[in-house]
JSON list of C-alpha atoms in Angstrom, two decimals:
[
{"chain": "V", "resi": 2, "resn": "UNK", "atom": "CA", "xyz": [-9.27, -13.22, -2.54]},
{"chain": "V", "resi": 3, "resn": "UNK", "atom": "CA", "xyz": [-5.63, -12.39, -2.13]},
{"chain": "V", "resi": 4, "resn": "UNK", "atom": "CA", "xyz": [-3.78, -15.36, -0.87]},
{"chain": "V", "resi": 5, "resn": "UNK", "atom": "CA", "xyz": [-0.41, -15.49, 0.79]},
{"chain": "V", "resi": 6, "resn": "UNK", "atom": "CA", "xyz": [0.84, -19.02, 1.24]},
{"chain": "V", "resi": 7, "resn": "UNK", "atom": "CA", "xyz": [3.65, -20.06, 3.53]},
{"chain": "V", "resi": 8, "resn": "UNK", "atom": "CA", "xyz": [4.89, -23.48, 2.59]},
{"chain": "V", "resi": 9, "resn": "UNK", "atom": "CA", "xyz": [5.59, -24.82, 6.08]},
{"chain": "V", "resi": 10, "resn": "UNK", "atom": "CA", "xyz": [3.33, -24.32, 9.08]},
{"chain": "V", "resi": 11, "resn": "UNK", "atom": "CA", "xyz": [5.66, -26.07, 11.54]},
{"chain": "V", "resi": 12, "resn": "UNK", "atom": "CA", "xyz": [9.37, -26.74, 11.33]},
{"chain": "V", "resi": 13, "resn": "UNK", "atom": "CA", "xyz": [11.85, -28.22, 13.80]},
{"chain": "V", "resi": 14, "resn": "UNK", "atom": "CA", "xyz": [15.53, -27.66, 13.07]},
{"chain": "V", "resi": 15, "resn": "UNK", "atom": "CA", "xyz": [18.82, -28.11, 14.87]},
{"chain": "V", "resi": 16, "resn": "UNK", "atom": "CA", "xyz": [21.25, -25.38, 15.83]},
{"chain": "V", "resi": 17, "resn": "UNK", "atom": "CA", "xyz": [23.53, -24.54, 12.93]},
{"chain": "V", "resi": 18, "resn": "UNK", "atom": "CA", "xyz": [21.23, -25.83, 10.21]},
{"chain": "V", "resi": 19, "resn": "UNK", "atom": "CA", "xyz": [20.36, -23.67, 7.22]},
{"chain": "V", "resi": 20, "resn": "UNK", "atom": "CA", "xyz": [16.65, -22.93, 7.11]},
{"chain": "V", "resi": 21, "resn": "UNK", "atom": "CA", "xyz": [14.51, -21.75, 4.22]},
{"chain": "V", "resi": 22, "resn": "UNK", "atom": "CA", "xyz": [11.04, -20.28, 4.75]},
{"chain": "V", "resi": 23, "resn": "UNK", "atom": "CA", "xyz": [9.08, -19.85, 1.55]},
{"chain": "V", "resi": 24, "resn": "UNK", "atom": "CA", "xyz": [6.25, -17.44, 0.84]},
{"chain": "V", "resi": 25, "resn": "UNK", "atom": "CA", "xyz": [4.16, -17.12, -2.32]},
{"chain": "V", "resi": 26, "resn": "UNK", "atom": "CA", "xyz": [1.44, -14.57, -3.12]},
{"chain": "V", "resi": 27, "resn": "UNK", "atom": "CA", "xyz": [-0.96, -14.84, -6.02]},
{"chain": "V", "resi": 28, "resn": "UNK", "atom": "CA", "xyz": [-2.18, -11.27, -6.56]},
{"chain": "V", "resi": 29, "resn": "UNK", "atom": "CA", "xyz": [0.76, -9.66, -8.33]},
{"chain": "V", "resi": 30, "resn": "UNK", "atom": "CA", "xyz": [1.66, -7.51, -5.30]},
{"chain": "V", "resi": 31, "resn": "UNK", "atom": "CA", "xyz": [4.78, -5.37, -5.52]},
{"chain": "V", "resi": 32, "resn": "UNK", "atom": "CA", "xyz": [5.65, -5.41, -1.82]},
{"chain": "V", "resi": 33, "resn": "UNK", "atom": "CA", "xyz": [6.46, -8.41, 0.34]},
{"chain": "V", "resi": 34, "resn": "UNK", "atom": "CA", "xyz": [7.49, -8.61, 3.98]},
{"chain": "V", "resi": 35, "resn": "UNK", "atom": "CA", "xyz": [8.85, -10.98, 6.60]},
{"chain": "V", "resi": 36, "resn": "UNK", "atom": "CA", "xyz": [7.87, -10.35, 10.20]},
{"chain": "V", "resi": 37, "resn": "UNK", "atom": "CA", "xyz": [8.79, -12.22, 13.34]},
{"chain": "V", "resi": 38, "resn": "UNK", "atom": "CA", "xyz": [6.13, -12.59, 16.07]},
{"chain": "V", "resi": 39, "resn": "UNK", "atom": "CA", "xyz": [7.04, -13.21, 19.71]},
{"chain": "V", "resi": 40, "resn": "UNK", "atom": "CA", "xyz": [4.76, -13.05, 22.76]},
{"chain": "V", "resi": 41, "resn": "UNK", "atom": "CA", "xyz": [4.78, -9.63, 24.36]},
{"chain": "V", "resi": 42, "resn": "UNK", "atom": "CA", "xyz": [6.83, -8.13, 21.53]},
{"chain": "V", "resi": 43, "resn": "UNK", "atom": "CA", "xyz": [4.23, -8.04, 18.78]},
{"chain": "V", "resi": 44, "resn": "UNK", "atom": "CA", "xyz": [5.47, -8.22, 15.20]},
{"chain": "V", "resi": 45, "resn": "UNK", "atom": "CA", "xyz": [8.92, -7.01, 14.22]},
{"chain": "V", "resi": 46, "resn": "UNK", "atom": "CA", "xyz": [9.97, -6.43, 10.62]},
{"chain": "V", "resi": 47, "resn": "UNK", "atom": "CA", "xyz": [12.94, -8.51, 9.47]},
{"chain": "V", "resi": 48, "resn": "UNK", "atom": "CA", "xyz": [13.17, -7.62, 5.78]},
{"chain": "V", "resi": 49, "resn": "UNK", "atom": "CA", "xyz": [10.95, -6.30, 3.04]},
{"chain": "V", "resi": 50, "resn": "UNK", "atom": "CA", "xyz": [11.07, -6.13, -0.73]},
{"chain": "V", "resi": 51, "resn": "UNK", "atom": "CA", "xyz": [9.39, -3.60, -3.00]},
{"chain": "V", "resi": 52, "resn": "UNK", "atom": "CA", "xyz": [10.41, -5.18, -6.30]},
{"chain": "V", "resi": 53, "resn": "UNK", "atom": "CA", "xyz": [12.05, -8.25, -7.76]},
{"chain": "V", "resi": 54, "resn": "UNK", "atom": "CA", "xyz": [15.66, -8.54, -6.59]},
{"chain": "V", "resi": 55, "resn": "UNK", "atom": "CA", "xyz": [15.20, -5.50, -4.34]},
{"chain": "V", "resi": 56, "resn": "UNK", "atom": "CA", "xyz": [15.33, -5.82, -0.58]},
{"chain": "V", "resi": 57, "resn": "UNK", "atom": "CA", "xyz": [15.69, -3.59, 2.44]},
{"chain": "V", "resi": 58, "resn": "UNK", "atom": "CA", "xyz": [16.50, -4.34, 6.04]},
{"chain": "V", "resi": 59, "resn": "UNK", "atom": "CA", "xyz": [13.80, -3.99, 8.61]},
{"chain": "V", "resi": 60, "resn": "UNK", "atom": "CA", "xyz": [14.26, -3.57, 12.34]},
{"chain": "V", "resi": 61, "resn": "UNK", "atom": "CA", "xyz": [15.85, -6.94, 13.16]},
{"chain": "V", "resi": 62, "resn": "UNK", "atom": "CA", "xyz": [17.75, -8.25, 10.09]},
{"chain": "V", "resi": 63, "resn": "UNK", "atom": "CA", "xyz": [20.69, -9.79, 11.97]},
{"chain": "V", "resi": 64, "resn": "UNK", "atom": "CA", "xyz": [21.00, -13.52, 11.36]},
{"chain": "V", "resi": 65, "resn": "UNK", "atom": "CA", "xyz": [18.62, -13.47, 8.39]},
{"chain": "V", "resi": 66, "resn": "UNK", "atom": "CA", "xyz": [18.79, -12.97, 4.65]},
{"chain": "V", "resi": 67, "resn": "UNK", "atom": "CA", "xyz": [16.12, -12.90, 1.94]},
{"chain": "V", "resi": 68, "resn": "UNK", "atom": "CA", "xyz": [15.71, -13.66, -1.71]},
{"chain": "V", "resi": 69, "resn": "UNK", "atom": "CA", "xyz": [13.19, -12.40, -4.24]},
{"chain": "V", "resi": 70, "resn": "UNK", "atom": "CA", "xyz": [13.97, -13.82, -7.67]},
{"chain": "V", "resi": 71, "resn": "UNK", "atom": "CA", "xyz": [10.34, -13.75, -8.85]},
{"chain": "V", "resi": 72, "resn": "UNK", "atom": "CA", "xyz": [7.62, -11.26, -8.05]},
{"chain": "V", "resi": 73, "resn": "UNK", "atom": "CA", "xyz": [5.35, -13.78, -6.38]},
{"chain": "V", "resi": 74, "resn": "UNK", "atom": "CA", "xyz": [7.95, -15.47, -4.17]},
{"chain": "V", "resi": 75, "resn": "UNK", "atom": "CA", "xyz": [9.86, -14.12, -1.15]},
{"chain": "V", "resi": 76, "resn": "UNK", "atom": "CA", "xyz": [12.14, -16.42, 0.81]},
{"chain": "V", "resi": 77, "resn": "UNK", "atom": "CA", "xyz": [13.57, -15.96, 4.27]},
{"chain": "V", "resi": 78, "resn": "UNK", "atom": "CA", "xyz": [16.88, -17.69, 4.96]},
{"chain": "V", "resi": 79, "resn": "UNK", "atom": "CA", "xyz": [18.50, -18.45, 8.28]},
{"chain": "V", "resi": 80, "resn": "UNK", "atom": "CA", "xyz": [22.10, -19.24, 7.35]},
{"chain": "V", "resi": 81, "resn": "UNK", "atom": "CA", "xyz": [22.89, -20.91, 10.67]},
{"chain": "V", "resi": 82, "resn": "UNK", "atom": "CA", "xyz": [19.87, -21.33, 12.90]},
{"chain": "V", "resi": 83, "resn": "UNK", "atom": "CA", "xyz": [20.18, -20.53, 16.58]},
{"chain": "V", "resi": 84, "resn": "UNK", "atom": "CA", "xyz": [17.85, -21.22, 19.48]},
{"chain": "V", "resi": 85, "resn": "UNK", "atom": "CA", "xyz": [16.97, -17.52, 19.80]},
{"chain": "V", "resi": 86, "resn": "UNK", "atom": "CA", "xyz": [15.44, -17.71, 16.34]},
{"chain": "V", "resi": 87, "resn": "UNK", "atom": "CA", "xyz": [12.71, -19.99, 17.62]},
{"chain": "V", "resi": 88, "resn": "UNK", "atom": "CA", "xyz": [9.63, -17.98, 16.77]},
{"chain": "V", "resi": 89, "resn": "UNK", "atom": "CA", "xyz": [6.55, -17.54, 14.58]},
{"chain": "V", "resi": 90, "resn": "UNK", "atom": "CA", "xyz": [7.42, -16.08, 11.19]},
{"chain": "V", "resi": 91, "resn": "UNK", "atom": "CA", "xyz": [4.76, -14.21, 9.22]},
{"chain": "V", "resi": 92, "resn": "UNK", "atom": "CA", "xyz": [4.94, -13.32, 5.55]},
{"chain": "V", "resi": 93, "resn": "UNK", "atom": "CA", "xyz": [2.80, -10.50, 4.10]},
{"chain": "V", "resi": 94, "resn": "UNK", "atom": "CA", "xyz": [2.28, -8.73, 0.82]},
{"chain": "V", "resi": 95, "resn": "UNK", "atom": "CA", "xyz": [0.73, -5.48, -0.36]},
{"chain": "V", "resi": 96, "resn": "UNK", "atom": "CA", "xyz": [0.17, -3.72, -3.68]},
{"chain": "V", "resi": 97, "resn": "UNK", "atom": "CA", "xyz": [2.14, -0.69, -4.73]},
{"chain": "V", "resi": 98, "resn": "UNK", "atom": "CA", "xyz": [0.82, 2.85, -4.70]},
{"chain": "V", "resi": 99, "resn": "UNK", "atom": "CA", "xyz": [-1.96, 3.97, -2.40]},
{"chain": "V", "resi": 100, "resn": "UNK", "atom": "CA", "xyz": [-2.77, 0.44, -1.28]},
{"chain": "V", "resi": 101, "resn": "UNK", "atom": "CA", "xyz": [0.73, -0.27, -0.05]},
{"chain": "V", "resi": 102, "resn": "UNK", "atom": "CA", "xyz": [-0.19, 0.02, 3.59]},
{"chain": "V", "resi": 103, "resn": "UNK", "atom": "CA", "xyz": [-2.88, -2.65, 3.54]},
{"chain": "V", "resi": 104, "resn": "UNK", "atom": "CA", "xyz": [-1.03, -5.89, 4.18]},
{"chain": "V", "resi": 105, "resn": "UNK", "atom": "CA", "xyz": [-2.34, -9.40, 3.58]},
{"chain": "V", "resi": 106, "resn": "UNK", "atom": "CA", "xyz": [-0.73, -12.00, 5.81]},
{"chain": "V", "resi": 107, "resn": "UNK", "atom": "CA", "xyz": [-0.01, -15.68, 5.46]},
{"chain": "V", "resi": 108, "resn": "UNK", "atom": "CA", "xyz": [-0.94, -18.15, 8.20]},
{"chain": "V", "resi": 109, "resn": "UNK", "atom": "CA", "xyz": [2.56, -18.19, 9.63]},
{"chain": "V", "resi": 110, "resn": "UNK", "atom": "CA", "xyz": [5.45, -20.65, 10.01]},
{"chain": "V", "resi": 111, "resn": "UNK", "atom": "CA", "xyz": [6.31, -21.74, 13.52]},
{"chain": "V", "resi": 112, "resn": "UNK", "atom": "CA", "xyz": [10.00, -22.55, 13.75]},
{"chain": "V", "resi": 113, "resn": "UNK", "atom": "CA", "xyz": [11.59, -24.39, 16.65]},
{"chain": "V", "resi": 114, "resn": "UNK", "atom": "CA", "xyz": [15.37, -24.54, 16.80]},
{"chain": "V", "resi": 115, "resn": "UNK", "atom": "CA", "xyz": [16.77, -27.19, 19.14]},
{"chain": "Z", "resi": 16, "resn": "UNK", "atom": "CA", "xyz": [11.11, 6.80, 14.14]},
{"chain": "Z", "resi": 17, "resn": "UNK", "atom": "CA", "xyz": [7.62, 5.70, 15.01]},
{"chain": "Z", "resi": 18, "resn": "UNK", "atom": "CA", "xyz": [6.40, 3.49, 17.83]},
{"chain": "Z", "resi": 19, "resn": "UNK", "atom": "CA", "xyz": [3.18, 1.95, 19.04]},
{"chain": "Z", "resi": 20, "resn": "UNK", "atom": "CA", "xyz": [2.14, 1.10, 22.60]},
{"chain": "Z", "resi": 21, "resn": "UNK", "atom": "CA", "xyz": [-0.81, -1.08, 23.41]},
{"chain": "Z", "resi": 22, "resn": "UNK", "atom": "CA", "xyz": [-1.59, -0.31, 27.00]},
{"chain": "Z", "resi": 23, "resn": "UNK", "atom": "CA", "xyz": [-3.14, -3.64, 27.98]},
{"chain": "Z", "resi": 24, "resn": "UNK", "atom": "CA", "xyz": [-1.56, -7.01, 27.30]},
{"chain": "Z", "resi": 25, "resn": "UNK", "atom": "CA", "xyz": [-4.72, -8.91, 28.28]},
{"chain": "Z", "resi": 26, "resn": "UNK", "atom": "CA", "xyz": [-8.37, -7.85, 28.48]},
{"chain": "Z", "resi": 27, "resn": "UNK", "atom": "CA", "xyz": [-10.94, -10.29, 29.90]},
{"chain": "Z", "resi": 28, "resn": "UNK", "atom": "CA", "xyz": [-14.61, -9.43, 29.43]},
{"chain": "Z", "resi": 29, "resn": "UNK", "atom": "CA", "xyz": [-17.96, -11.14, 29.64]},
{"chain": "Z", "resi": 30, "resn": "UNK", "atom": "CA", "xyz": [-20.06, -11.81, 26.56]},
{"chain": "Z", "resi": 31, "resn": "UNK", "atom": "CA", "xyz": [-22.29, -8.89, 25.50]},
{"chain": "Z", "resi": 32, "resn": "UNK", "atom": "CA", "xyz": [-20.22, -6.38, 27.50]},
{"chain": "Z", "resi": 33, "resn": "UNK", "atom": "CA", "xyz": [-18.56, -3.41, 25.80]},
{"chain": "Z", "resi": 34, "resn": "UNK", "atom": "CA", "xyz": [-14.81, -3.42, 25.29]},
{"chain": "Z", "resi": 35, "resn": "UNK", "atom": "CA", "xyz": [-12.09, -0.88, 24.55]},
{"chain": "Z", "resi": 36, "resn": "UNK", "atom": "CA", "xyz": [-8.56, -1.84, 23.52]},
{"chain": "Z", "resi": 37, "resn": "UNK", "atom": "CA", "xyz": [-6.15, 1.05, 23.90]},
{"chain": "Z", "resi": 38, "resn": "UNK", "atom": "CA", "xyz": [-3.43, 2.10, 21.48]},
{"chain": "Z", "resi": 39, "resn": "UNK", "atom": "CA", "xyz": [-1.08, 5.08, 21.57]},
{"chain": "Z", "resi": 40, "resn": "UNK", "atom": "CA", "xyz": [1.50, 5.93, 18.94]},
{"chain": "Z", "resi": 41, "resn": "UNK", "atom": "CA", "xyz": [4.36, 8.33, 18.49]},
{"chain": "Z", "resi": 42, "resn": "UNK", "atom": "CA", "xyz": [5.55, 9.79, 15.23]},
{"chain": "Z", "resi": 43, "resn": "UNK", "atom": "CA", "xyz": [7.00, 13.08, 14.11]},
{"chain": "Z", "resi": 44, "resn": "UNK", "atom": "CA", "xyz": [5.00, 13.03, 10.87]},
{"chain": "Z", "resi": 45, "resn": "UNK", "atom": "CA", "xyz": [1.49, 12.21, 9.70]},
{"chain": "Z", "resi": 46, "resn": "UNK", "atom": "CA", "xyz": [0.50, 8.58, 9.99]},
{"chain": "Z", "resi": 47, "resn": "UNK", "atom": "CA", "xyz": [-1.81, 5.88, 8.80]},
{"chain": "Z", "resi": 48, "resn": "UNK", "atom": "CA", "xyz": [-3.26, 3.70, 11.57]},
{"chain": "Z", "resi": 49, "resn": "UNK", "atom": "CA", "xyz": [-4.50, 0.11, 11.55]},
{"chain": "Z", "resi": 50, "resn": "UNK", "atom": "CA", "xyz": [-5.99, -2.58, 13.73]},
{"chain": "Z", "resi": 51, "resn": "UNK", "atom": "CA", "xyz": [-5.38, -6.21, 12.85]},
{"chain": "Z", "resi": 52, "resn": "UNK", "atom": "CA", "xyz": [-6.87, -9.30, 14.50]},
{"chain": "Z", "resi": 53, "resn": "UNK", "atom": "CA", "xyz": [-5.28, -12.73, 14.83]},
{"chain": "Z", "resi": 54, "resn": "UNK", "atom": "CA", "xyz": [-7.49, -15.69, 15.62]},
{"chain": "Z", "resi": 55, "resn": "UNK", "atom": "CA", "xyz": [-5.81, -18.78, 17.10]},
{"chain": "Z", "resi": 56, "resn": "UNK", "atom": "CA", "xyz": [-3.48, -20.55, 14.66]},
{"chain": "Z", "resi": 57, "resn": "UNK", "atom": "CA", "xyz": [-4.13, -18.03, 11.90]},
{"chain": "Z", "resi": 58, "resn": "UNK", "atom": "CA", "xyz": [-2.39, -15.09, 10.29]},
{"chain": "Z", "resi": 59, "resn": "UNK", "atom": "CA", "xyz": [-3.41, -11.48, 10.83]},
{"chain": "Z", "resi": 60, "resn": "UNK", "atom": "CA", "xyz": [-6.54, -10.01, 9.24]},
{"chain": "Z", "resi": 61, "resn": "UNK", "atom": "CA", "xyz": [-7.21, -6.31, 8.73]},
{"chain": "Z", "resi": 62, "resn": "UNK", "atom": "CA", "xyz": [-9.96, -5.11, 11.06]},
{"chain": "Z", "resi": 63, "resn": "UNK", "atom": "CA", "xyz": [-10.01, -1.42, 10.11]},
{"chain": "Z", "resi": 64, "resn": "UNK", "atom": "CA", "xyz": [-7.80, 1.41, 8.96]},
{"chain": "Z", "resi": 65, "resn": "UNK", "atom": "CA", "xyz": [-7.51, 5.18, 9.23]},
{"chain": "Z", "resi": 66, "resn": "UNK", "atom": "CA", "xyz": [-5.92, 6.89, 6.25]},
{"chain": "Z", "resi": 67, "resn": "UNK", "atom": "CA", "xyz": [-7.60, 10.30, 6.26]},
{"chain": "Z", "resi": 68, "resn": "UNK", "atom": "CA", "xyz": [-11.01, 11.94, 6.61]},
{"chain": "Z", "resi": 69, "resn": "UNK", "atom": "CA", "xyz": [-13.44, 11.12, 9.40]},
{"chain": "Z", "resi": 70, "resn": "UNK", "atom": "CA", "xyz": [-11.70, 10.31, 12.65]},
{"chain": "Z", "resi": 71, "resn": "UNK", "atom": "CA", "xyz": [-14.26, 7.61, 13.50]},
{"chain": "Z", "resi": 72, "resn": "UNK", "atom": "CA", "xyz": [-13.53, 4.52, 11.50]},
{"chain": "Z", "resi": 73, "resn": "UNK", "atom": "CA", "xyz": [-15.81, 1.50, 11.26]},
{"chain": "Z", "resi": 74, "resn": "UNK", "atom": "CA", "xyz": [-14.46, -1.95, 10.55]},
{"chain": "Z", "resi": 75, "resn": "UNK", "atom": "CA", "xyz": [-15.58, -5.52, 10.24]},
{"chain": "Z", "resi": 76, "resn": "UNK", "atom": "CA", "xyz": [-17.46, -7.49, 12.90]},
{"chain": "Z", "resi": 77, "resn": "UNK", "atom": "CA", "xyz": [-18.93, -4.38, 14.56]},
{"chain": "Z", "resi": 78, "resn": "UNK", "atom": "CA", "xyz": [-15.61, -2.88, 15.65]},
{"chain": "Z", "resi": 79, "resn": "UNK", "atom": "CA", "xyz": [-14.81, 0.83, 15.39]},
{"chain": "Z", "resi": 80, "resn": "UNK", "atom": "CA", "xyz": [-11.87, 3.04, 16.29]},
{"chain": "Z", "resi": 81, "resn": "UNK", "atom": "CA", "xyz": [-11.38, 6.74, 16.80]},
{"chain": "Z", "resi": 82, "resn": "UNK", "atom": "CA", "xyz": [-8.28, 8.64, 15.74]},
{"chain": "Z", "resi": 83, "resn": "UNK", "atom": "CA", "xyz": [-7.36, 11.35, 18.24]},
{"chain": "Z", "resi": 84, "resn": "UNK", "atom": "CA", "xyz": [-4.46, 13.38, 16.92]},
{"chain": "Z", "resi": 85, "resn": "UNK", "atom": "CA", "xyz": [-4.01, 15.53, 20.02]},
{"chain": "Z", "resi": 86, "resn": "UNK", "atom": "CA", "xyz": [-3.74, 12.49, 22.25]},
{"chain": "Z", "resi": 87, "resn": "UNK", "atom": "CA", "xyz": [-1.95, 10.38, 19.60]},
{"chain": "Z", "resi": 88, "resn": "UNK", "atom": "CA", "xyz": [-4.37, 7.55, 20.23]},
{"chain": "Z", "resi": 89, "resn": "UNK", "atom": "CA", "xyz": [-6.34, 5.09, 18.13]},
{"chain": "Z", "resi": 90, "resn": "UNK", "atom": "CA", "xyz": [-8.46, 3.07, 20.56]},
{"chain": "Z", "resi": 91, "resn": "UNK", "atom": "CA", "xyz": [-10.56, 0.14, 19.34]},
{"chain": "Z", "resi": 92, "resn": "UNK", "atom": "CA", "xyz": [-14.12, -0.34, 20.63]},
{"chain": "Z", "resi": 93, "resn": "UNK", "atom": "CA", "xyz": [-17.03, -2.70, 20.34]},
{"chain": "Z", "resi": 94, "resn": "UNK", "atom": "CA", "xyz": [-20.33, -2.08, 22.15]},
{"chain": "Z", "resi": 95, "resn": "UNK", "atom": "CA", "xyz": [-21.17, -5.76, 22.69]},
{"chain": "Z", "resi": 96, "resn": "UNK", "atom": "CA", "xyz": [-18.64, -8.58, 22.30]},
{"chain": "Z", "resi": 97, "resn": "UNK", "atom": "CA", "xyz": [-19.20, -12.22, 21.37]},
{"chain": "Z", "resi": 98, "resn": "UNK", "atom": "CA", "xyz": [-17.32, -15.37, 22.28]},
{"chain": "Z", "resi": 99, "resn": "UNK", "atom": "CA", "xyz": [-16.05, -15.43, 18.70]},
{"chain": "Z", "resi": 100, "resn": "UNK", "atom": "CA", "xyz": [-14.21, -12.12, 19.27]},
{"chain": "Z", "resi": 101, "resn": "UNK", "atom": "CA", "xyz": [-11.68, -13.94, 21.42]},
{"chain": "Z", "resi": 102, "resn": "UNK", "atom": "CA", "xyz": [-8.39, -13.27, 19.65]},
{"chain": "Z", "resi": 103, "resn": "UNK", "atom": "CA", "xyz": [-5.23, -11.19, 19.77]},
{"chain": "Z", "resi": 104, "resn": "UNK", "atom": "CA", "xyz": [-5.51, -7.64, 18.47]},
{"chain": "Z", "resi": 105, "resn": "UNK", "atom": "CA", "xyz": [-2.64, -5.59, 17.08]},
{"chain": "Z", "resi": 106, "resn": "UNK", "atom": "CA", "xyz": [-2.46, -1.85, 16.53]},
{"chain": "Z", "resi": 107, "resn": "UNK", "atom": "CA", "xyz": [-0.08, -0.69, 13.79]},
{"chain": "Z", "resi": 108, "resn": "UNK", "atom": "CA", "xyz": [1.19, 2.58, 12.35]},
{"chain": "Z", "resi": 109, "resn": "UNK", "atom": "CA", "xyz": [2.76, 3.59, 9.08]},
{"chain": "Z", "resi": 110, "resn": "UNK", "atom": "CA", "xyz": [4.27, 7.03, 8.74]},
{"chain": "Z", "resi": 111, "resn": "UNK", "atom": "CA", "xyz": [4.22, 9.14, 5.62]},
{"chain": "Z", "resi": 112, "resn": "UNK", "atom": "CA", "xyz": [7.80, 10.35, 5.76]},
{"chain": "Z", "resi": 113, "resn": "UNK", "atom": "CA", "xyz": [9.23, 10.72, 2.30]},
{"chain": "Z", "resi": 114, "resn": "UNK", "atom": "CA", "xyz": [5.80, 10.43, 0.74]},
{"chain": "Z", "resi": 115, "resn": "UNK", "atom": "CA", "xyz": [5.73, 6.64, 0.65]},
{"chain": "Z", "resi": 116, "resn": "UNK", "atom": "CA", "xyz": [6.42, 3.86, 3.05]},
{"chain": "Z", "resi": 117, "resn": "UNK", "atom": "CA", "xyz": [6.16, 0.76, 0.83]},
{"chain": "Z", "resi": 118, "resn": "UNK", "atom": "CA", "xyz": [3.71, -0.51, 3.41]},
{"chain": "Z", "resi": 119, "resn": "UNK", "atom": "CA", "xyz": [6.17, -0.75, 6.28]},
{"chain": "Z", "resi": 120, "resn": "UNK", "atom": "CA", "xyz": [4.14, -1.07, 9.44]},
{"chain": "Z", "resi": 121, "resn": "UNK", "atom": "CA", "xyz": [5.25, -0.80, 13.04]},
{"chain": "Z", "resi": 122, "resn": "UNK", "atom": "CA", "xyz": [3.15, -3.00, 15.32]},
{"chain": "Z", "resi": 123, "resn": "UNK", "atom": "CA", "xyz": [2.26, -2.78, 18.96]},
{"chain": "Z", "resi": 124, "resn": "UNK", "atom": "CA", "xyz": [2.83, -5.62, 21.41]},
{"chain": "Z", "resi": 125, "resn": "UNK", "atom": "CA", "xyz": [-0.67, -7.03, 21.02]},
{"chain": "Z", "resi": 126, "resn": "UNK", "atom": "CA", "xyz": [-3.70, -7.29, 23.32]},
{"chain": "Z", "resi": 127, "resn": "UNK", "atom": "CA", "xyz": [-5.27, -10.66, 24.01]},
{"chain": "Z", "resi": 128, "resn": "UNK", "atom": "CA", "xyz": [-9.04, -10.26, 24.27]},
{"chain": "Z", "resi": 129, "resn": "UNK", "atom": "CA", "xyz": [-10.77, -13.14, 26.04]},
{"chain": "Z", "resi": 130, "resn": "UNK", "atom": "CA", "xyz": [-14.56, -13.17, 26.04]},
{"chain": "Z", "resi": 131, "resn": "UNK", "atom": "CA", "xyz": [-16.12, -15.29, 28.77]},
{"chain": "Z", "resi": 132, "resn": "UNK", "atom": "CA", "xyz": [-19.67, -16.69, 28.68]}
]
């Protein structure tokens, strides 16, 4: 089975801290994604990557950056966390080509910023 | 740009009753359509997908959905629900503009299905 692993299930950080959310997939997928999930808003795309060192902004990239130095790893970075970034963060991956639209999700990282 | 609207934020039903979760989308081009399910404290799992072909799509756990292009809808149905179907359900769309989308999905707001005994 394809597995997408998010290293931290729960994090509590303080305003202004730098936060790293790590995601690793083990099926050699080309595409990786970071979504933010909030009640009543569904999932919103923050950033995605279709190749190593390649990234594109999603719908809500402000306040976030990403890094993809290796194919299997996609990191989400909050340079200076703010309380409005308290949320559930979901990482996903998908293969290239015709399977690109079938995403496999990790279990999520719930971030609380105090 | 594409968008997805799930018409019900919460749907309570009794066990063994039928259920329909409604989803409408808007897009200026052809689309792929998906339903994902999220059980408590878990990530999202693919329930079913429409890529092309038959407009009636069958998925896991007895769920099915029908693509209606004229009404731009992709409603999810199950004839008899179980307690274990209690979860949040998300409709998603991916358009085919430019021939590829790298798997970028636009999600609806989610519908919480609660099945009561």
